[in-house]
Short mmCIF file of C-alpha atoms and ligand atoms in Angstrom, two decimals:
data_model
loop_
_atom_site.label_atom_id
_atom_site.label_comp_id
_atom_site.label_asym_id
_atom_site.label_seq_id
_atom_site.Cartn_x
_atom_site.Cartn_y
_atom_site.Cartn_z
CA UNK I 202 -52.33 38.27 -3.32
CA UNK I 203 -55.87 37.77 -4.66
CA UNK I 204 -54.76 34.99 -7.02
CA UNK I 205 -56.89 31.93 -7.49
CA UNK I 206 -55.27 28.50 -7.12
CA UNK I 207 -56.33 25.04 -8.16
CA UNK I 208 -55.65 23.72 -4.66
CA UNK I 209 -54.96 25.31 -1.28
CA UNK I 210 -53.27 23.01 1.26
CA UNK I 211 -53.51 24.14 4.90
CA UNK I 212 -50.46 22.93 6.84
CA UNK I 213 -46.92 22.19 5.60
CA UNK I 214 -46.37 19.13 7.79
CA UNK I 215 -46.05 15.41 7.09
CA UNK I 216 -49.05 15.44 4.74
CA UNK I 217 -49.09 18.97 3.33
CA UNK I 218 -45.61 19.02 1.82
CA UNK I 219 -45.72 15.80 -0.20
CA UNK I 220 -49.30 16.50 -1.25
CA UNK I 221 -48.32 19.92 -2.60
CA UNK I 222 -45.41 18.37 -4.53
CA UNK I 223 -47.49 15.55 -6.00
CA UNK I 224 -50.34 17.85 -7.12
CA UNK I 225 -48.00 20.49 -8.56
CA UNK I 226 -46.18 17.79 -10.53
CA UNK I 227 -49.55 17.04 -12.15
CA UNK I 228 -49.71 20.63 -13.42
CA UNK I 229 -52.01 21.96 -10.70
CA UNK I 230 -51.27 25.30 -9.07
CA UNK I 231 -50.95 24.81 -5.31
CA UNK I 232 -50.83 27.26 -2.43
CA UNK I 233 -49.16 25.67 0.59
CA UNK I 234 -50.06 27.55 3.73
CA UNK I 235 -48.08 27.13 6.96
CA UNK I 236 -48.41 29.12 10.16
CA UNK I 237 -44.75 28.65 11.16
CA UNK I 238 -42.04 27.81 8.65
CA UNK I 239 -39.22 27.54 11.19
CA UNK I 240 -37.89 24.05 11.94
CA UNK I 241 -40.33 22.37 14.35
CA UNK I 242 -39.10 20.89 17.62
CA UNK I 243 -41.60 18.16 18.53
CA UNK I 244 -41.65 14.68 20.05
CA UNK I 245 -43.93 13.30 17.30
CA UNK I 246 -43.22 11.67 13.95
CA UNK I 247 -39.69 10.42 14.59
CA UNK I 248 -39.84 6.77 13.49
CA UNK I 249 -40.91 6.02 9.94
CA UNK I 250 -41.97 2.44 9.23
CA UNK I 251 -40.69 0.71 6.07
CA UNK I 252 -44.13 0.95 4.46
CA UNK I 253 -43.93 4.72 4.85
CA UNK I 254 -40.45 4.71 3.33
CA UNK I 255 -41.84 2.82 0.30
CA UNK I 256 -44.69 5.32 -0.12
CA UNK I 257 -42.31 8.27 0.20
CA UNK I 258 -40.00 6.79 -2.44
CA UNK I 259 -42.94 6.00 -4.72
CA UNK I 260 -43.73 9.73 -4.71
CA UNK I 261 -40.12 10.55 -5.64
CA UNK I 262 -39.38 11.99 -2.19
CA UNK I 263 -37.05 9.31 -0.80
CA UNK I 264 -34.13 11.76 -0.76
CA UNK I 265 -35.84 13.69 2.06
CA UNK I 266 -34.51 10.96 4.35
CA UNK I 267 -30.95 11.85 3.35
CA UNK I 268 -28.80 14.49 5.04
CA UNK I 269 -30.78 14.40 8.29
CA UNK I 270 -28.61 11.88 10.13
CA UNK I 271 -31.45 9.33 10.10
CA UNK I 272 -30.81 6.11 12.02
CA UNK I 273 -31.85 2.83 10.36
CA UNK I 274 -34.34 0.65 12.21
CA UNK I 275 -34.13 -3.04 11.29
CA UNK I 276 -36.83 -4.41 13.56
CA UNK I 277 -38.30 -4.41 17.04
CA UNK I 278 -37.29 -5.82 20.38
CA UNK I 279 -40.14 -6.45 22.79
CA UNK I 280 -39.05 -6.69 26.42
CA UNK I 281 -40.82 -7.91 29.55
CA UNK I 282 -39.10 -6.27 32.54
CA UNK I 283 -37.27 -8.30 35.20
CA UNK I 284 -39.44 -9.53 38.00
CA UNK I 285 -40.90 -6.91 40.30
CA UNK I 286 -41.78 -9.64 42.76
CA UNK I 287 -39.65 -8.75 45.80
CA UNK I 288 -39.49 -12.39 46.89
CA UNK I 289 -37.60 -13.37 43.72
CA UNK I 290 -34.12 -12.31 42.70
CA UNK I 291 -34.29 -9.81 39.83
CA UNK I 292 -32.85 -10.83 36.49
CA UNK I 293 -29.27 -9.50 36.14
CA UNK I 294 -30.09 -7.05 33.33
CA UNK I 295 -33.66 -6.53 34.55
CA UNK I 296 -35.02 -8.24 31.43
CA UNK I 297 -37.23 -11.22 32.21
CA UNK I 298 -38.00 -12.10 28.63
CA UNK I 299 -37.42 -10.46 25.27
CA UNK I 300 -38.10 -11.18 21.66
CA UNK I 301 -36.64 -9.81 18.42
CA UNK I 302 -38.76 -9.27 15.35
CA UNK I 303 -36.64 -8.40 12.33
CA UNK I 304 -37.90 -6.54 9.28
CA UNK I 305 -35.75 -8.42 6.72
CA UNK I 306 -35.08 -6.41 3.55
CA UNK I 307 -37.30 -3.58 4.70
CA UNK I 308 -35.80 -0.79 6.74
CA UNK I 309 -37.43 1.97 8.75
CA UNK I 310 -35.74 5.19 9.91
CA UNK I 311 -35.57 7.21 13.10
CA UNK I 312 -34.78 10.94 12.94
CA UNK I 313 -35.45 14.32 14.47
CA UNK I 314 -38.92 15.31 13.30
CA UNK I 315 -37.90 18.91 12.63
CA UNK I 316 -35.03 17.93 10.33
CA UNK I 317 -37.30 15.70 8.26
CA UNK I 318 -39.94 18.43 7.99
CA UNK I 319 -37.23 20.87 6.90
CA UNK I 320 -36.24 18.53 4.04
CA UNK I 321 -39.87 18.00 3.00
CA UNK I 322 -40.45 21.76 3.00
CA UNK I 323 -37.31 22.35 0.94
CA UNK I 324 -38.70 19.99 -1.68
CA UNK I 325 -42.15 21.61 -1.63
CA UNK I 326 -40.90 25.19 -1.85
CA UNK I 327 -38.58 24.38 -4.77
CA UNK I 328 -41.23 22.51 -6.76
CA UNK I 329 -42.59 24.44 -9.73
CA UNK I 330 -46.26 25.16 -9.24
CA UNK I 331 -46.11 25.33 -5.42
CA UNK I 332 -46.43 28.74 -3.76
CA UNK I 333 -45.57 28.66 -0.07
CA UNK I 334 -47.03 31.25 2.26
CA UNK I 335 -46.29 31.69 5.96
CA UNK I 336 -49.58 32.53 7.58
CA UNK I 337 -52.32 31.09 9.76
CA UNK I 338 -55.57 29.99 8.21
CA UNK I 339 -58.22 31.56 10.45
CA UNK I 340 -61.34 30.27 8.70
CA UNK I 341 -62.64 28.66 5.54
CA UNK I 342 -64.63 30.72 3.05
CA UNK I 343 -68.00 29.12 2.46
CA UNK I 344 -70.56 29.82 -0.25
CA UNK I 345 -73.72 30.43 1.78
CA UNK I 346 -76.11 29.12 -0.85
CA UNK I 347 -74.29 25.91 -1.91
CA UNK I 348 -72.11 25.20 1.15
CA UNK I 349 -69.12 24.96 -1.22
CA UNK I 350 -65.73 25.76 0.35
CA UNK I 351 -64.23 28.42 -1.90
CA UNK I 352 -60.99 29.25 -0.14
CA UNK I 353 -59.44 30.48 3.08
CA UNK I 354 -59.04 33.54 5.27
CA UNK I 355 -55.41 33.93 6.23
CA UNK I 356 -53.58 36.00 8.79
CA UNK I 357 -50.24 36.47 7.03
CA UNK I 358 -47.19 36.48 9.26
CA UNK I 359 -45.74 39.96 9.58
CA UNK I 360 -48.84 41.69 8.17
CA UNK I 361 -51.50 42.97 10.50
CA UNK I 362 -54.49 42.02 8.34
CA UNK I 363 -56.35 39.00 7.02
CA UNK I 364 -56.35 38.21 3.32
CA UNK I 365 -58.67 35.99 1.31
CA UNK I 366 -57.37 33.30 -1.04
CA UNK I 367 -59.50 31.19 -3.35
CA UNK I 368 -59.19 27.71 -4.87
CA UNK I 369 -61.29 25.02 -6.54
CA UNK I 370 -60.27 22.63 -3.78
CA UNK I 371 -59.15 23.23 -0.18
CA UNK I 372 -57.24 20.45 1.57
CA UNK I 373 -57.08 20.66 5.36
CA UNK I 374 -53.85 19.04 6.65
CA UNK I 375 -53.50 20.96 9.91
CA UNK I 376 -52.63 18.01 12.13
CA UNK I 377 -53.79 16.41 15.35
CA UNK I 378 -55.24 19.55 16.94
CA UNK I 379 -57.12 20.46 13.76
CA UNK I 380 -59.04 23.70 14.07
CA UNK I 381 -61.34 22.86 11.18
CA UNK I 382 -62.38 19.24 11.71
CA UNK I 383 -65.00 19.98 14.34
CA UNK I 384 -67.32 21.57 11.77
CA UNK I 385 -67.31 18.43 9.61
CA UNK I 386 -66.58 15.43 11.84
CA UNK I 387 -69.05 14.62 14.60
CA UNK I 388 -67.18 11.61 16.03
CA UNK I 389 -65.36 12.74 19.19
CA UNK I 390 -61.58 12.45 19.49
CA UNK I 391 -60.74 9.90 22.22
CA UNK I 392 -57.68 10.56 24.39
CA UNK I 393 -56.18 7.21 25.46
CA UNK I 394 -53.39 8.75 27.52
CA UNK I 395 -50.23 10.78 27.00
CA UNK I 396 -46.72 10.11 25.80
CA UNK I 397 -44.03 11.86 27.79
CA UNK I 398 -40.90 12.31 25.69
CA UNK I 399 -37.29 12.65 26.82
CA UNK I 400 -34.05 12.37 24.88
CA UNK I 401 -31.33 10.04 26.18
CA UNK I 402 -27.60 10.23 25.43
CA UNK I 403 -24.92 7.55 25.74
CA UNK I 404 -27.60 4.93 26.06
CA UNK I 405 -26.91 1.39 24.80
CA UNK I 406 -30.25 -0.13 23.81
CA UNK I 407 -30.79 -3.88 24.29
CA UNK I 408 -31.88 -3.94 20.65
CA UNK I 409 -29.42 -1.65 18.84
CA UNK I 410 -30.89 -0.23 15.60
CA UNK I 411 -34.27 -1.61 16.65
CA UNK I 412 -37.38 -0.07 18.14
CA UNK I 413 -37.34 -1.26 21.77
CA UNK I 414 -40.66 -1.72 23.55
CA UNK I 415 -40.57 -2.31 27.30
CA UNK I 416 -43.88 -3.76 28.43
CA UNK I 417 -43.94 -1.87 31.69
CA UNK I 418 -46.61 -1.65 34.34
CA UNK I 419 -49.04 0.07 33.89
CA UNK I 420 -48.15 0.69 30.24
CA UNK I 421 -45.38 0.51 27.64
CA UNK I 422 -42.22 2.57 27.19
CA UNK I 423 -40.60 2.99 23.76
CA UNK I 424 -36.97 3.62 22.88
CA UNK I 425 -35.49 4.21 19.43
CA UNK I 426 -32.56 6.05 17.89
CA UNK I 427 -33.28 9.40 16.27
CA UNK I 428 -29.72 10.44 15.41
CA UNK I 429 -26.04 9.96 15.88
CA UNK I 430 -24.31 11.60 18.78
CA UNK I 431 -21.79 14.12 17.50
CA UNK I 432 -19.81 14.54 20.74
CA UNK I 433 -16.41 12.94 21.36
CA UNK I 434 -17.41 11.01 24.46
CA UNK I 435 -20.06 8.96 22.63
CA UNK I 436 -19.71 5.17 22.91
CA UNK I 437 -18.47 3.01 20.02
CA UNK I 438 -19.36 -0.53 18.96
CA UNK I 439 -16.84 -3.39 18.75
CA UNK I 440 -15.65 -2.11 15.35
CA UNK I 441 -14.95 1.35 16.69
CA UNK I 442 -17.95 2.95 14.94
CA UNK I 443 -20.00 5.46 16.87
CA UNK I 444 -23.34 3.95 17.76
CA UNK I 445 -26.66 5.65 17.12
CA UNK I 446 -26.86 7.52 20.27
CA UNK I 447 -29.59 10.10 20.37
CA UNK I 448 -32.36 7.98 21.77
CA UNK I 449 -35.99 9.00 22.06
CA UNK I 450 -37.83 7.60 25.05
CA UNK I 451 -41.62 7.81 25.00
CA UNK I 452 -43.31 6.84 28.25
CA UNK I 453 -47.03 6.14 28.12
CA UNK I 454 -49.11 7.62 30.92
CA UNK I 455 -52.55 6.01 30.64
CA UNK I 456 -55.86 7.80 31.22
CA UNK I 457 -57.10 11.22 30.29
CA UNK I 458 -55.77 13.02 33.36
CA UNK I 459 -51.97 12.93 33.45
CA UNK I 460 -51.78 14.86 36.70
CA UNK I 461 -54.02 12.35 38.44
CA UNK I 462 -52.16 9.36 36.97
CA UNK I 463 -48.81 10.64 38.22
CA UNK I 464 -50.00 12.03 41.54
CA UNK I 465 -49.13 15.53 40.33
CA UNK I 466 -45.40 14.68 40.29
CA UNK I 467 -44.44 13.54 36.79
CA UNK I 468 -40.70 13.46 37.41
CA UNK I 469 -41.15 11.54 40.66
CA UNK I 470 -43.48 9.07 38.91
CA UNK I 471 -40.94 8.43 36.14
CA UNK I 472 -38.13 8.03 38.66
CA UNK I 473 -39.84 5.75 41.16
CA UNK I 474 -42.42 3.88 39.07
CA UNK I 475 -40.95 3.61 35.55
CA UNK I 476 -37.16 3.72 35.89
CA UNK I 477 -36.88 0.56 38.08
CA UNK I 478 -38.66 -1.45 35.37
CA UNK I 479 -36.21 -0.53 32.62
CA UNK I 480 -33.30 -2.67 31.42
CA UNK I 481 -30.26 -1.92 33.59
CA UNK I 482 -28.23 -0.63 30.62
CA UNK I 483 -30.77 2.12 30.00
CA UNK I 484 -31.24 3.25 33.60
CA UNK I 485 -28.21 5.60 34.03
CA UNK I 486 -29.02 7.62 30.87
CA UNK I 487 -32.71 7.67 31.76
CA UNK I 488 -31.92 8.98 35.24
CA UNK I 489 -29.58 11.62 33.82
CA UNK I 490 -32.12 12.73 31.23
CA UNK I 491 -34.75 13.08 33.94
CA UNK I 492 -32.43 15.38 35.86
CA UNK I 493 -31.27 17.47 32.93
CA UNK I 494 -33.78 17.47 30.08
CA UNK I 495 -37.16 19.01 29.47
CA UNK I 496 -40.14 16.68 29.91
CA UNK I 497 -42.58 17.14 27.07
CA UNK I 498 -45.91 15.46 26.57
CA UNK I 499 -48.47 14.90 23.83
CA UNK I 500 -51.94 13.34 24.03
CA UNK I 501 -52.34 9.92 22.40
CA UNK I 502 -55.54 10.35 20.45
CA UNK I 503 -57.84 8.12 18.46
CA UNK I 504 -60.12 9.26 15.67
CA UNK I 505 -61.53 6.92 13.03
CA UNK I 506 -61.79 8.38 9.53
CA UNK I 507 -65.16 9.82 8.44
CA UNK I 508 -66.80 8.93 5.12
CA UNK I 509 -65.88 12.25 3.52
CA UNK I 510 -67.47 11.52 0.15
CA UNK I 511 -70.95 11.46 1.67
CA UNK I 512 -70.78 14.03 4.47
CA UNK I 513 -68.38 16.77 3.41
CA UNK I 514 -69.30 19.97 1.55
CA UNK I 515 -68.07 20.46 -2.02
CA UNK I 516 -64.54 21.80 -2.36
CA UNK I 517 -63.14 20.33 0.88
CA UNK I 518 -60.95 17.33 1.74
CA UNK I 519 -59.29 16.49 5.07
CA UNK I 520 -56.08 14.43 5.06
CA UNK I 521 -53.71 13.24 7.82
CA UNK I 522 -54.30 13.59 11.55
CA UNK I 523 -57.01 16.15 10.90
CA UNK I 524 -59.29 13.27 9.87
CA UNK I 525 -57.77 10.05 11.25
CA UNK I 526 -55.55 9.29 14.28
CA UNK I 527 -54.36 6.18 16.06
CA UNK I 528 -52.26 5.48 19.17
CA UNK I 529 -48.61 6.29 18.37
CA UNK I 530 -47.40 3.09 20.10
CA UNK I 531 -46.51 1.45 16.77
CA UNK I 532 -45.20 4.63 15.10
CA UNK I 533 -47.66 4.31 12.23
CA UNK I 534 -49.04 7.84 11.73
CA UNK I 535 -46.59 8.97 9.06
CA UNK I 536 -46.88 5.65 7.24
CA UNK I 537 -50.64 6.07 6.98
CA UNK I 538 -50.15 9.72 6.00
CA UNK I 539 -47.69 9.03 3.17
CA UNK I 540 -49.78 6.16 1.83
CA UNK I 541 -52.80 8.50 1.94
CA UNK I 542 -50.96 11.13 -0.07
CA UNK I 543 -49.64 8.55 -2.54
CA UNK I 544 -53.08 7.06 -3.22
CA UNK I 545 -54.94 10.37 -3.23
CA UNK I 546 -52.28 11.80 -5.55
CA UNK I 547 -52.68 8.88 -7.96
CA UNK I 548 -56.44 9.33 -8.03
CA UNK I 549 -56.19 13.12 -8.42
CA UNK I 550 -53.93 12.61 -11.45
CA UNK I 551 -57.10 11.56 -13.28
CA UNK I 552 -58.55 15.06 -12.81
CA UNK I 553 -57.49 18.00 -14.93
CA UNK I 554 -57.20 21.33 -13.03
CA UNK I 555 -60.54 22.52 -14.49
CA UNK I 556 -62.28 19.37 -13.17
CA UNK I 557 -61.37 20.15 -9.55
CA UNK I 558 -64.47 22.32 -9.26
CA UNK I 559 -66.74 19.47 -10.44
CA UNK I 560 -68.08 18.09 -7.18
CA UNK I 561 -69.15 14.67 -8.49
CA UNK I 562 -65.70 14.00 -9.96
CA UNK I 563 -63.86 15.04 -6.79
CA UNK I 564 -66.27 13.00 -4.64
CA UNK I 565 -65.62 9.95 -6.78
CA UNK I 566 -61.85 10.40 -6.35
CA UNK I 567 -62.26 10.74 -2.58
CA UNK I 568 -64.43 7.63 -2.46
CA UNK I 569 -61.82 5.55 -4.30
CA UNK I 570 -59.05 6.94 -2.08
CA UNK I 571 -60.98 6.05 1.08
CA UNK I 572 -61.48 2.50 -0.12
CA UNK I 573 -57.90 1.97 -1.25
CA UNK I 574 -56.38 3.50 1.89
CA UNK I 575 -57.90 0.73 4.04
CA UNK I 576 -55.07 -1.59 2.96
CA UNK I 577 -52.70 0.37 5.20
CA UNK I 578 -54.89 2.55 7.44
CA UNK I 579 -57.24 -0.37 8.20
CA UNK I 580 -54.26 -2.43 9.38
CA UNK I 581 -51.98 0.11 11.04
CA UNK I 582 -54.75 1.87 12.96
CA UNK I 583 -56.45 -1.27 14.24
CA UNK I 584 -53.14 -2.87 15.17
CA UNK I 585 -51.98 0.23 17.07
CA UNK I 586 -55.17 0.41 19.11
CA UNK I 587 -55.40 -3.36 19.70
CA UNK I 588 -51.75 -3.67 20.75
CA UNK I 589 -52.15 -0.75 23.12
CA UNK I 590 -55.06 -2.57 24.75
CA UNK I 591 -52.89 -5.68 25.12
CA UNK I 592 -49.69 -3.94 26.22
CA UNK I 593 -51.44 -1.73 28.76
CA UNK I 594 -53.36 -4.78 29.96
CA UNK I 595 -53.52 -3.69 33.60
CA UNK I 596 -55.11 -6.39 35.74
CA UNK I 597 -57.47 -7.79 33.10
CA UNK I 598 -56.62 -11.53 33.15
CA UNK I 599 -57.92 -12.15 29.61
CA UNK I 600 -55.80 -9.35 28.19
CA UNK I 601 -52.81 -10.66 30.11
CA UNK I 602 -53.37 -14.10 28.58
CA UNK I 603 -53.50 -12.50 25.14
CA UNK I 604 -50.35 -10.50 25.83
CA UNK I 605 -48.41 -13.59 26.90
CA UNK I 606 -49.83 -15.49 23.94
CA UNK I 607 -48.52 -12.78 21.62
CA UNK I 608 -45.05 -13.42 22.98
CA UNK I 609 -45.38 -17.18 22.68
CA UNK I 610 -46.73 -16.77 19.13
CA UNK I 611 -43.65 -14.73 18.14
CA UNK I 612 -41.46 -17.45 19.59
CA UNK I 613 -42.98 -19.97 17.16
CA UNK I 614 -41.05 -18.01 14.49
CA UNK I 615 -41.58 -18.03 10.71
CA UNK I 616 -44.80 -16.40 9.54
CA UNK I 617 -45.90 -15.98 13.17
CA UNK I 618 -43.28 -13.21 13.38
CA UNK I 619 -42.91 -11.96 9.83
CA UNK I 620 -46.68 -11.70 9.33
CA UNK I 621 -47.45 -9.44 12.33
CA UNK I 622 -44.25 -7.41 11.83
CA UNK I 623 -45.03 -6.81 8.15
CA UNK I 624 -48.51 -5.65 9.14
CA UNK I 625 -47.09 -3.28 11.74
CA UNK I 626 -44.50 -1.98 9.26
CA UNK I 627 -47.19 -1.08 6.73
CA UNK I 628 -45.81 -3.53 4.17
CA UNK I 629 -48.49 -6.21 4.34
CA UNK I 630 -51.62 -4.29 3.36
CA UNK I 631 -54.20 -6.84 4.37
CA UNK I 632 -56.79 -6.38 7.14
CA UNK I 633 -57.78 -10.02 6.59
CA UNK I 634 -54.27 -11.10 7.44
CA UNK I 635 -54.43 -8.97 10.60
CA UNK I 636 -57.64 -10.71 11.66
CA UNK I 637 -56.19 -14.15 11.06
CA UNK I 638 -53.01 -13.43 13.05
CA UNK I 639 -54.99 -11.81 15.86
CA UNK I 640 -57.24 -14.82 16.28
CA UNK I 641 -54.35 -17.23 15.80
CA UNK I 642 -52.74 -15.53 18.82
CA UNK I 643 -55.96 -15.86 20.81
CA UNK I 644 -56.39 -19.55 19.90
CA UNK I 645 -52.72 -20.20 20.66
CA UNK I 646 -53.20 -18.53 24.05
CA UNK I 647 -56.14 -20.76 24.87
CA UNK I 648 -54.18 -23.83 23.72
CA UNK I 649 -51.32 -22.90 26.10
CA UNK I 650 -53.82 -22.40 28.91
CA UNK I 651 -55.46 -25.78 28.38
CA UNK I 652 -52.08 -27.50 28.03
CA UNK I 653 -50.67 -25.91 31.18
CA UNK I 654 -53.86 -26.48 33.16
CA UNK I 655 -53.75 -30.24 32.57
CA UNK I 656 -56.69 -32.61 32.47
CA UNK I 657 -58.01 -31.73 35.94
CA UNK I 658 -58.45 -28.06 35.14
CA UNK I 659 -59.73 -28.73 31.61
CA UNK I 660 -63.36 -27.61 32.20
CA UNK I 661 -62.16 -24.39 33.86
CA UNK I 662 -59.59 -23.80 31.09
CA UNK I 663 -62.24 -24.26 28.39
CA UNK I 664 -64.50 -21.65 29.99
CA UNK I 665 -61.52 -19.27 30.31
CA UNK I 666 -60.65 -19.98 26.66
CA UNK I 667 -64.09 -18.89 25.58
CA UNK I 668 -63.78 -15.64 27.53
CA UNK I 669 -60.31 -14.97 26.08
CA UNK I 670 -61.62 -15.49 22.54
CA UNK I 671 -64.60 -13.28 23.29
CA UNK I 672 -62.26 -10.60 24.68
CA UNK I 673 -60.12 -10.79 21.52
CA UNK I 674 -63.21 -10.37 19.36
CA UNK I 675 -64.44 -7.50 21.52
CA UNK I 676 -61.18 -5.63 20.88
CA UNK I 677 -60.77 -6.10 17.17
CA UNK I 678 -64.33 -6.14 15.83
CA UNK I 679 -65.35 -2.61 16.99
CA UNK I 680 -62.02 -1.21 15.80
CA UNK I 681 -62.41 -2.81 12.38
CA UNK I 682 -65.95 -1.51 12.15
CA UNK I 683 -64.89 2.05 13.05
CA UNK I 684 -62.01 1.96 10.57
CA UNK I 685 -64.39 1.03 7.77
CA UNK I 686 -63.55 -2.63 7.17
CA UNK I 687 -67.15 -3.05 6.07
CA UNK I 688 -66.23 -1.02 2.96
CA UNK I 689 -63.40 -3.39 1.97
CA UNK I 690 -63.55 -4.84 -1.51
C1 FAD S 753 -46.53 11.45 20.87
C2 FAD S 753 -46.65 11.10 19.41
C3 FAD S 753 -45.60 10.42 18.80
C4 FAD S 753 -45.69 10.07 17.46
N1 FAD S 753 -44.68 9.35 16.90
C5 FAD S 753 -44.79 8.91 15.64
C6 FAD S 753 -43.76 8.11 15.06
O1 FAD S 753 -42.73 7.82 15.67
N2 FAD S 753 -43.95 7.67 13.77
C7 FAD S 753 -45.07 7.99 13.05
O2 FAD S 753 -45.18 7.56 11.91
N3 FAD S 753 -46.03 8.78 13.57
C8 FAD S 753 -45.92 9.25 14.84
N4 FAD S 753 -46.89 10.05 15.35
C9 FAD S 753 -47.99 10.50 14.47
C10 FAD S 753 -47.50 11.54 13.45
O3 FAD S 753 -46.74 12.54 14.08
C11 FAD S 753 -48.69 12.15 12.72
O4 FAD S 753 -49.52 11.12 12.25
C12 FAD S 753 -48.28 13.03 11.54
O5 FAD S 753 -47.39 14.05 11.96
C13 FAD S 753 -49.53 13.64 10.91
O6 FAD S 753 -49.18 14.52 9.87
P1 FAD S 753 -50.10 15.78 9.52
O7 FAD S 753 -49.53 16.37 8.29
O8 FAD S 753 -51.52 15.39 9.55
O9 FAD S 753 -49.88 16.79 10.74
P2 FAD S 753 -48.57 17.61 11.09
O10 FAD S 753 -47.36 16.91 10.62
O11 FAD S 753 -48.68 17.95 12.53
O12 FAD S 753 -48.70 18.95 10.23
C14 FAD S 753 -49.69 19.91 10.47
C15 FAD S 753 -49.13 21.26 10.02
O13 FAD S 753 -50.20 22.19 9.95
C16 FAD S 753 -49.76 23.44 10.47
N5 FAD S 753 -50.95 24.18 10.88
C17 FAD S 753 -51.81 23.85 11.89
N6 FAD S 753 -52.81 24.73 11.94
C18 FAD S 753 -52.61 25.63 10.94
C19 FAD S 753 -53.33 26.77 10.49
N7 FAD S 753 -54.47 27.15 11.07
N8 FAD S 753 -52.83 27.46 9.45
C20 FAD S 753 -51.68 27.08 8.84
N9 FAD S 753 -50.96 26.00 9.23
C21 FAD S 753 -51.42 25.28 10.26
C22 FAD S 753 -48.83 23.03 11.61
O14 FAD S 753 -47.97 24.08 11.97
C23 FAD S 753 -48.12 21.84 11.00
O15 FAD S 753 -46.95 22.22 10.31
C24 FAD S 753 -46.83 10.42 16.70
C25 FAD S 753 -47.88 11.12 17.31
C26 FAD S 753 -47.79 11.45 18.65
C27 FAD S 753 -48.94 12.17 19.30
#
């Protein structure tokens, strides 16, 4: 096992598998290293946006969405819960206001993460030129004089010893808890909160075959189908077809300390604080799932991408969550990841295997990749973080104004819906378009405020308008800066 490869990829996850396939198809020898090749059981990566579907298909991997019982997702339904003001009668279905945003021709998919990974791994392991090895990468092998990364130390599963493997290029794709990033990325990972995941059965969603977002207090709750219920008792639609009925619920718990946020009683918090805010149709399945299913949680992390082509040692690239993360509220991580692999793969096609050890050529490829990726990463990441700020608005009156304005903006229809939804879906690859919609929402919000305030409150409304616009700018500008908008061409 002392063979030398053109590329070693650490991690056979969302990034590692397609990257191995794409590079091997270019005639490069690839070692794909994975610490655990059994089917993962995780609450992450279960809704793929249409932009991600396009990227996957562009790499010839669209069939990985077949045979996994994936549920189509045709759009989003955003819901404001029925009034929690005890003096008012609650809305009959506990939905005060809701709005549909449809994706048109473009379709996303919900699925069990593990099944999708299994399909991706099947493709990688059967691709000529890819060698798959089950083992944990324990460290990178560094040339002491040049700093060049020359390969990896691996603890192979089932063998008691470490082995060394060498390659011209090592790609780290070891995910959100990356063991290797800390040596190369100085920016700290920010934890915005946690998602608690449960799986609901027999649960009719207000927006069937849509991602449903309940704008709860203090923060949002997501629901989407991840598979069809196989049991006999599953409900059917009016045509007698079984409805997509394995529903993922992700409940956001804001803040870094989940124990503190829930008073040390997560189940009690979900039952007494979250459940009453949900649409009535969802409540029985939610209650049942709380009683019967395992509560799992994951941190919602943010990490802007580093400028790898200036700061990284020769022979090393980081791709995927190891180098760039955003809040999972909009389900954009896999879309960014697949677009990353697609673009990086296209750029790497210009390098022959022997050129992979030429640092200047690899650096130039990485530079081009990092510029081109901004079309999707610069939109999806900023949107995810900005929307989280709006949807977990708390008591900030300016954020609340922006949140309500977002709703009103959607209700205008036309490009006011299709534009933002196409950005979120990873189809419209234009940070400029994101900026224009974001400020259009803010301006619309101030217009509504001035209109509703009337002439007498006009001076007050104008001052408030200025603070709302300032608040909007203070959200989006730092995010755009961190995501590298300054490097846009
Ligand atoms: C709560 C939550 C929900 C999410 N939901 C969505 C969603 O609905 N849609 C979406 O698009 N994105 C979602 N994401 C984001 C998405 O899951 C990630 O962006 C995506 O999985 C990143 O892919 P990756 O290849 O970088 O990491 P992963 O897919 O995690 O792959 C990393 C792989 O590396 C392996 N590995 C790790 N360390 C080693 C080592 N030392 N040696 C060998 N192998 C190793 C791991 O076993 C794993 O297989 C969510 C994230 C969170 C936190």
